[in-house]
Amino acid sequence: QDYGLSQQFALPNRISLTAGTEPRQFRLVDVPLEVRPERYIVPSLSQQAFLRAEVTSEASAPLLPGIARVFLGPDYLGESSFPLMRQGDSTMLNLGIDPNLSVVYELVLDQRDNPGVLSSTVRHNYIYEAKLKLSASAKNEIDVLIEEVLPIAQDDRIKIAPYRMHAGYLDSEQDQQDREERGIWRWRMKMRPGAELELRWGYVASFNEKLTPVIDR
């Protein structure tokens, strides 16, 4: 029974305890979990792929907070901390680095277009590329979530526009809001063992030639 601040469990079987012995462990309840694993990558910040999983409780009984041992199939991944979860609650578990997915990141275009005779506007073009490769020894197809951030102009005299963005970026209402307010672009892709993937994105910064803006990339 779930009382909000406390929970009570009925033991499924009678258990005998003997004085002076080691503590006994016993099963309270099975809590089915829906697990959606993915590899999370921000190429400009780290050239490593992080394995994480969104976990949702599907049980009527609460999952008590504490440390859990996490397995991916037969492979032991380590320990992770669970919060108190009731039916329908979700949490994100960070499960370390996936060595099977390699990431190479580079700047492929850094070009300044000076103003013409009848203009005073400078255009600076940037294009970046990430190359992903999943080892042929990986056991299954994987989901990959890639995030990158474009600069957001803090001065009305500077215009920032996306440039040659890789197709298929996520476009939900939340994704649109994150692009407008935080400059975050997201792509979700699937990769099979042995597959390689190239993703490009960029932006154009336009400003008066008398300005010397500092662009944080």
CSV table of N, CA and C in Angstrom, one decimal, residues 57-152:
chain,number,residue,atom,x,y,z
A,57,SER,N,8.4,3.3,-14.8
A,57,SER,CA,7.8,2.2,-14.0
A,57,SER,C,6.4,1.9,-14.5
A,58,GLU,N,6.1,0.6,-14.7
A,58,GLU,CA,4.8,0.2,-15.1
A,58,GLU,C,4.1,-0.6,-14.0
A,59,ALA,N,4.6,-0.5,-12.8
A,59,ALA,CA,4.0,-1.3,-11.7
A,59,ALA,C,3.1,-0.5,-10.9
A,60,SER,N,2.1,-1.1,-10.3
A,60,SER,CA,1.2,-0.4,-9.4
A,60,SER,C,1.9,-0.2,-8.1
A,61,ALA,N,2.8,-1.0,-7.7
A,61,ALA,CA,3.6,-0.8,-6.4
A,61,ALA,C,4.7,0.2,-6.7
A,62,PRO,N,5.1,1.0,-5.7
A,62,PRO,CA,6.2,1.9,-5.9
A,62,PRO,C,7.6,1.2,-5.9
A,63,LEU,N,8.5,1.8,-6.6
A,63,LEU,CA,9.9,1.3,-6.6
A,63,LEU,C,10.6,2.2,-5.6
A,64,LEU,N,11.1,1.6,-4.5
A,64,LEU,CA,11.7,2.4,-3.5
A,64,LEU,C,13.1,3.0,-3.9
A,65,PRO,N,13.4,4.2,-3.4
A,65,PRO,CA,14.7,4.8,-3.8
A,65,PRO,C,15.9,4.0,-3.3
A,66,GLY,N,17.0,4.0,-4.0
A,66,GLY,CA,18.2,3.3,-3.6
A,66,GLY,C,19.1,3.0,-4.7
A,67,ILE,N,20.1,2.2,-4.5
A,67,ILE,CA,21.1,1.8,-5.5
A,67,ILE,C,20.7,0.5,-6.1
A,68,ALA,N,20.8,0.5,-7.4
A,68,ALA,CA,20.5,-0.7,-8.2
A,68,ALA,C,21.7,-1.2,-9.0
A,69,ARG,N,21.8,-2.5,-9.1
A,69,ARG,CA,22.8,-3.0,-10.1
A,69,ARG,C,22.2,-3.1,-11.4
A,70,VAL,N,22.8,-2.6,-12.5
A,70,VAL,CA,22.3,-2.5,-13.8
A,70,VAL,C,23.0,-3.4,-14.7
A,71,PHE,N,22.2,-4.2,-15.5
A,71,PHE,CA,22.7,-5.1,-16.5
A,71,PHE,C,22.1,-4.8,-17.8
A,72,LEU,N,22.9,-4.9,-18.9
A,72,LEU,CA,22.4,-4.8,-20.3
A,72,LEU,C,22.6,-6.2,-20.9
A,73,GLY,N,21.4,-6.9,-20.9
A,73,GLY,CA,21.5,-8.4,-21.2
A,73,GLY,C,22.3,-9.1,-20.2
A,74,PRO,N,23.3,-9.8,-20.5
A,74,PRO,CA,24.1,-10.5,-19.5
A,74,PRO,C,25.3,-9.7,-19.0
A,75,ASP,N,25.5,-8.5,-19.6
A,75,ASP,CA,26.6,-7.6,-19.2
A,75,ASP,C,26.3,-6.7,-18.0
A,76,TYR,N,27.1,-6.8,-17.0
A,76,TYR,CA,27.0,-5.9,-15.8
A,76,TYR,C,27.5,-4.5,-16.2
A,77,LEU,N,26.7,-3.5,-16.0
A,77,LEU,CA,27.2,-2.1,-16.4
A,77,LEU,C,27.6,-1.3,-15.2
A,78,GLY,N,27.2,-1.8,-14.0
A,78,GLY,CA,27.6,-1.0,-12.8
A,78,GLY,C,26.3,-0.7,-11.9
A,79,GLU,N,26.5,0.3,-11.0
A,79,GLU,CA,25.4,0.7,-10.1
A,79,GLU,C,24.9,2.0,-10.5
A,80,SER,N,23.6,2.3,-10.2
A,80,SER,CA,23.0,3.5,-10.5
A,80,SER,C,22.0,3.8,-9.4
A,81,SER,N,21.7,5.1,-9.2
A,81,SER,CA,20.8,5.5,-8.2
A,81,SER,C,19.4,5.7,-8.7
A,82,PHE,N,18.4,5.1,-8.1
A,82,PHE,CA,17.0,5.3,-8.5
A,82,PHE,C,16.3,6.2,-7.5
A,83,PRO,N,15.5,7.1,-8.0
A,83,PRO,CA,14.6,7.9,-7.1
A,83,PRO,C,13.4,7.0,-6.7
A,84,LEU,N,12.5,7.5,-5.8
A,84,LEU,CA,11.3,6.9,-5.6
A,84,LEU,C,10.4,7.0,-6.9
A,85,MET,N,9.9,5.9,-7.4
A,85,MET,CA,9.1,5.9,-8.6
A,85,MET,C,7.8,5.2,-8.4
A,86,ARG,N,6.7,5.9,-8.8
A,86,ARG,CA,5.4,5.3,-8.8
A,86,ARG,C,5.0,5.0,-10.2
A,87,GLN,N,3.9,4.4,-10.4
A,87,GLN,CA,3.5,4.0,-11.7
A,87,GLN,C,3.4,5.2,-12.7
A,88,GLY,N,4.1,5.0,-13.8
A,88,GLY,CA,4.1,6.1,-14.8
A,88,GLY,C,5.3,7.1,-14.7
A,89,ASP,N,6.0,7.0,-13.5
A,89,ASP,CA,7.1,7.9,-13.3
A,89,ASP,C,8.3,7.4,-14.2
A,90,SER,N,9.2,8.4,-14.6
A,90,SER,CA,10.3,8.1,-15.4
A,90,SER,C,11.6,8.7,-14.8
A,91,THR,N,12.7,8.1,-15.1
A,91,THR,CA,14.0,8.7,-14.7
A,91,THR,C,15.0,8.3,-15.8
A,92,MET,N,16.1,9.1,-15.9
A,92,MET,CA,17.1,8.8,-16.8
A,92,MET,C,18.3,8.3,-16.1
A,93,LEU,N,18.8,7.1,-16.5
A,93,LEU,CA,20.0,6.5,-15.9
A,93,LEU,C,21.2,6.7,-16.9
A,94,ASN,N,22.3,7.2,-16.3
A,94,ASN,CA,23.5,7.4,-17.1
A,94,ASN,C,24.4,6.2,-16.8
A,95,LEU,N,24.8,5.5,-17.9
A,95,LEU,CA,25.4,4.2,-17.7
A,95,LEU,C,26.8,4.1,-18.2
A,96,GLY,N,27.4,5.3,-18.4
A,96,GLY,CA,28.8,5.3,-18.8
A,96,GLY,C,29.1,5.4,-20.3
A,97,ILE,N,30.3,5.2,-20.7
A,97,ILE,CA,30.7,5.4,-22.1
A,97,ILE,C,30.5,4.1,-22.9
A,98,ASP,N,30.0,4.2,-24.1
A,98,ASP,CA,29.9,3.0,-25.0
A,98,ASP,C,31.2,3.0,-25.9
A,99,PRO,N,32.1,2.0,-25.6
A,99,PRO,CA,33.3,2.0,-26.4
A,99,PRO,C,33.1,1.5,-27.9
A,100,ASN,N,31.9,1.0,-28.2
A,100,ASN,CA,31.7,0.5,-29.5
A,100,ASN,C,31.3,1.6,-30.5
A,101,LEU,N,31.0,2.8,-30.0
A,101,LEU,CA,30.6,3.9,-30.9
A,101,LEU,C,31.7,5.0,-30.8
A,102,SER,N,32.4,5.2,-32.0
A,102,SER,CA,33.4,6.2,-32.0
A,102,SER,C,32.9,7.5,-32.7
A,103,VAL,N,33.5,8.6,-32.3
A,103,VAL,CA,33.0,9.9,-32.8
A,103,VAL,C,34.2,10.7,-33.2
A,104,VAL,N,34.2,11.3,-34.4
A,104,VAL,CA,35.3,12.2,-34.8
A,104,VAL,C,34.6,13.5,-35.2
A,105,TYR,N,35.1,14.6,-34.6
A,105,TYR,CA,34.5,15.9,-34.8
A,105,TYR,C,35.5,16.9,-35.4
A,106,GLU,N,35.1,17.7,-36.4
A,106,GLU,CA,36.0,18.7,-37.0
A,106,GLU,C,35.3,19.9,-37.6
A,107,LEU,N,36.0,21.0,-37.6
A,107,LEU,CA,35.5,22.2,-38.3
A,107,LEU,C,35.9,22.1,-39.8
A,108,VAL,N,34.9,22.0,-40.7
A,108,VAL,CA,35.3,21.8,-42.1
A,108,VAL,C,35.2,23.1,-43.0
A,109,LEU,N,34.6,24.2,-42.4
A,109,LEU,CA,34.5,25.5,-43.1
A,109,LEU,C,34.6,26.6,-42.1
A,110,ASP,N,35.5,27.5,-42.3
A,110,ASP,CA,35.6,28.7,-41.5
A,110,ASP,C,35.9,29.8,-42.5
A,111,GLN,N,34.9,30.5,-43.0
A,111,GLN,CA,35.1,31.4,-44.2
A,111,GLN,C,34.4,32.7,-43.9
A,112,ARG,N,35.2,33.8,-44.1
A,112,ARG,CA,34.7,35.1,-43.9
A,112,ARG,C,34.5,35.8,-45.3
A,113,ASP,N,33.3,36.2,-45.5
A,113,ASP,CA,32.9,36.9,-46.8
A,113,ASP,C,32.9,38.4,-46.5
A,114,ASN,N,33.9,39.1,-47.0
A,114,ASN,CA,33.9,40.6,-46.7
A,114,ASN,C,32.8,41.3,-47.5
A,115,PRO,N,32.4,42.5,-47.0
A,115,PRO,CA,31.3,43.2,-47.7
A,115,PRO,C,31.7,43.7,-49.1
A,116,GLY,N,30.7,43.8,-50.0
A,116,GLY,CA,31.0,44.3,-51.3
A,116,GLY,C,31.0,45.8,-51.4
A,117,VAL,N,31.0,46.3,-52.6
A,117,VAL,CA,31.1,47.8,-52.8
A,117,VAL,C,29.9,48.5,-52.1
A,118,LEU,N,28.7,48.0,-52.3
A,118,LEU,CA,27.5,48.6,-51.8
A,118,LEU,C,27.0,48.1,-50.5
A,119,SER,N,27.8,47.4,-49.8
A,119,SER,CA,27.4,46.8,-48.5
A,119,SER,C,28.4,47.0,-47.4
A,120,SER,N,28.0,46.9,-46.2
A,120,SER,CA,28.9,47.0,-45.1
A,120,SER,C,28.8,45.8,-44.2
A,121,THR,N,28.1,44.8,-44.7
A,121,THR,CA,27.8,43.6,-43.9
A,121,THR,C,28.9,42.5,-44.2
A,122,VAL,N,29.4,42.0,-43.1
A,122,VAL,CA,30.4,40.8,-43.1
A,122,VAL,C,29.6,39.6,-42.9
A,123,ARG,N,29.9,38.5,-43.6
A,123,ARG,CA,29.3,37.2,-43.3
A,123,ARG,C,30.4,36.2,-43.0
A,124,HIS,N,30.2,35.6,-41.9
A,124,HIS,CA,31.2,34.5,-41.5
A,124,HIS,C,30.5,33.2,-41.4
A,125,ASN,N,31.0,32.3,-42.2
A,125,ASN,CA,30.3,31.0,-42.4
A,125,ASN,C,31.1,29.9,-41.6
A,126,TYR,N,30.4,29.1,-40.9
A,126,TYR,CA,31.0,27.9,-40.2
A,126,TYR,C,30.2,26.7,-40.5
A,127,ILE,N,30.9,25.6,-40.8
A,127,ILE,CA,30.3,24.3,-41.0
A,127,ILE,C,31.2,23.3,-40.2
A,128,TYR,N,30.4,22.4,-39.4
A,128,TYR,CA,31.1,21.4,-38.6
A,128,TYR,C,30.6,20.0,-39.1
A,129,GLU,N,31.4,19.0,-38.7
A,129,GLU,CA,31.1,17.7,-39.2
A,129,GLU,C,31.4,16.7,-38.0
A,130,ALA,N,30.5,15.7,-37.9
A,130,ALA,CA,30.8,14.6,-36.9
A,130,ALA,C,30.7,13.3,-37.7
A,131,LYS,N,31.6,12.5,-37.6
A,131,LYS,CA,31.6,11.1,-38.2
A,131,LYS,C,31.5,10.1,-37.1
A,132,LEU,N,30.5,9.3,-37.2
A,132,LEU,CA,30.2,8.2,-36.2
A,132,LEU,C,30.4,6.8,-36.9
A,133,LYS,N,31.0,5.9,-36.1
A,133,LYS,CA,31.1,4.6,-36.5
A,133,LYS,C,30.8,3.6,-35.4
A,134,LEU,N,29.9,2.7,-35.7
A,134,LEU,CA,29.6,1.6,-34.7
A,134,LEU,C,30.4,0.4,-35.0
A,135,SER,N,31.0,-0.1,-34.0
A,135,SER,CA,31.9,-1.3,-34.2
A,135,SER,C,31.0,-2.5,-34.8
A,136,ALA,N,31.6,-3.3,-35.7
A,136,ALA,CA,31.0,-4.5,-36.2
A,136,ALA,C,30.7,-5.5,-35.1
A,137,SER,N,31.4,-5.4,-34.0
A,137,SER,CA,31.3,-6.3,-32.9
A,137,SER,C,30.1,-6.0,-32.0
A,138,ALA,N,29.5,-4.8,-32.2
A,138,ALA,CA,28.3,-4.4,-31.4
A,138,ALA,C,27.2,-5.5,-31.6
A,139,LYS,N,26.4,-5.7,-30.6
A,139,LYS,CA,25.5,-6.8,-30.6
A,139,LYS,C,24.2,-6.5,-31.3
A,140,ASN,N,23.8,-5.3,-31.3
A,140,ASN,CA,22.4,-4.9,-31.8
A,140,ASN,C,22.4,-3.5,-32.5
A,141,GLU,N,21.4,-3.3,-33.2
A,141,GLU,CA,21.1,-1.9,-33.7
A,141,GLU,C,20.9,-1.0,-32.5
A,142,ILE,N,21.4,0.3,-32.6
A,142,ILE,CA,21.3,1.2,-31.5
A,142,ILE,C,20.6,2.5,-32.0
A,143,ASP,N,20.0,3.2,-31.0
A,143,ASP,CA,19.4,4.5,-31.2
A,143,ASP,C,20.5,5.5,-30.7
A,144,VAL,N,20.7,6.6,-31.5
A,144,VAL,CA,21.7,7.6,-31.2
A,144,VAL,C,21.0,9.0,-31.2
A,145,LEU,N,21.2,9.7,-30.1
A,145,LEU,CA,20.6,11.1,-30.0
A,145,LEU,C,21.8,12.0,-30.1
A,146,ILE,N,21.8,12.9,-31.1
A,146,ILE,CA,22.9,13.9,-31.2
A,146,ILE,C,22.4,15.3,-31.0
A,147,GLU,N,23.1,16.0,-30.2
A,147,GLU,CA,22.7,17.4,-29.9
A,147,GLU,C,23.9,18.3,-30.2
A,148,GLU,N,23.6,19.5,-30.8
A,148,GLU,CA,24.5,20.6,-31.0
A,148,GLU,C,23.9,21.9,-30.7
A,149,VAL,N,24.7,22.9,-30.3
A,149,VAL,CA,24.1,24.2,-30.0
A,149,VAL,C,24.7,25.3,-30.9
A,150,LEU,N,23.9,26.1,-31.5
A,150,LEU,CA,24.3,27.2,-32.3
A,150,LEU,C,24.3,28.4,-31.4
A,151,PRO,N,25.2,29.4,-31.7
A,151,PRO,CA,25.2,30.6,-30.9
A,151,PRO,C,23.9,31.4,-31.0
A,152,ILE,N,23.6,32.1,-30.0
A,152,ILE,CA,22.4,33.0,-30.0
A,152,ILE,C,22.9,34.4,-29.8
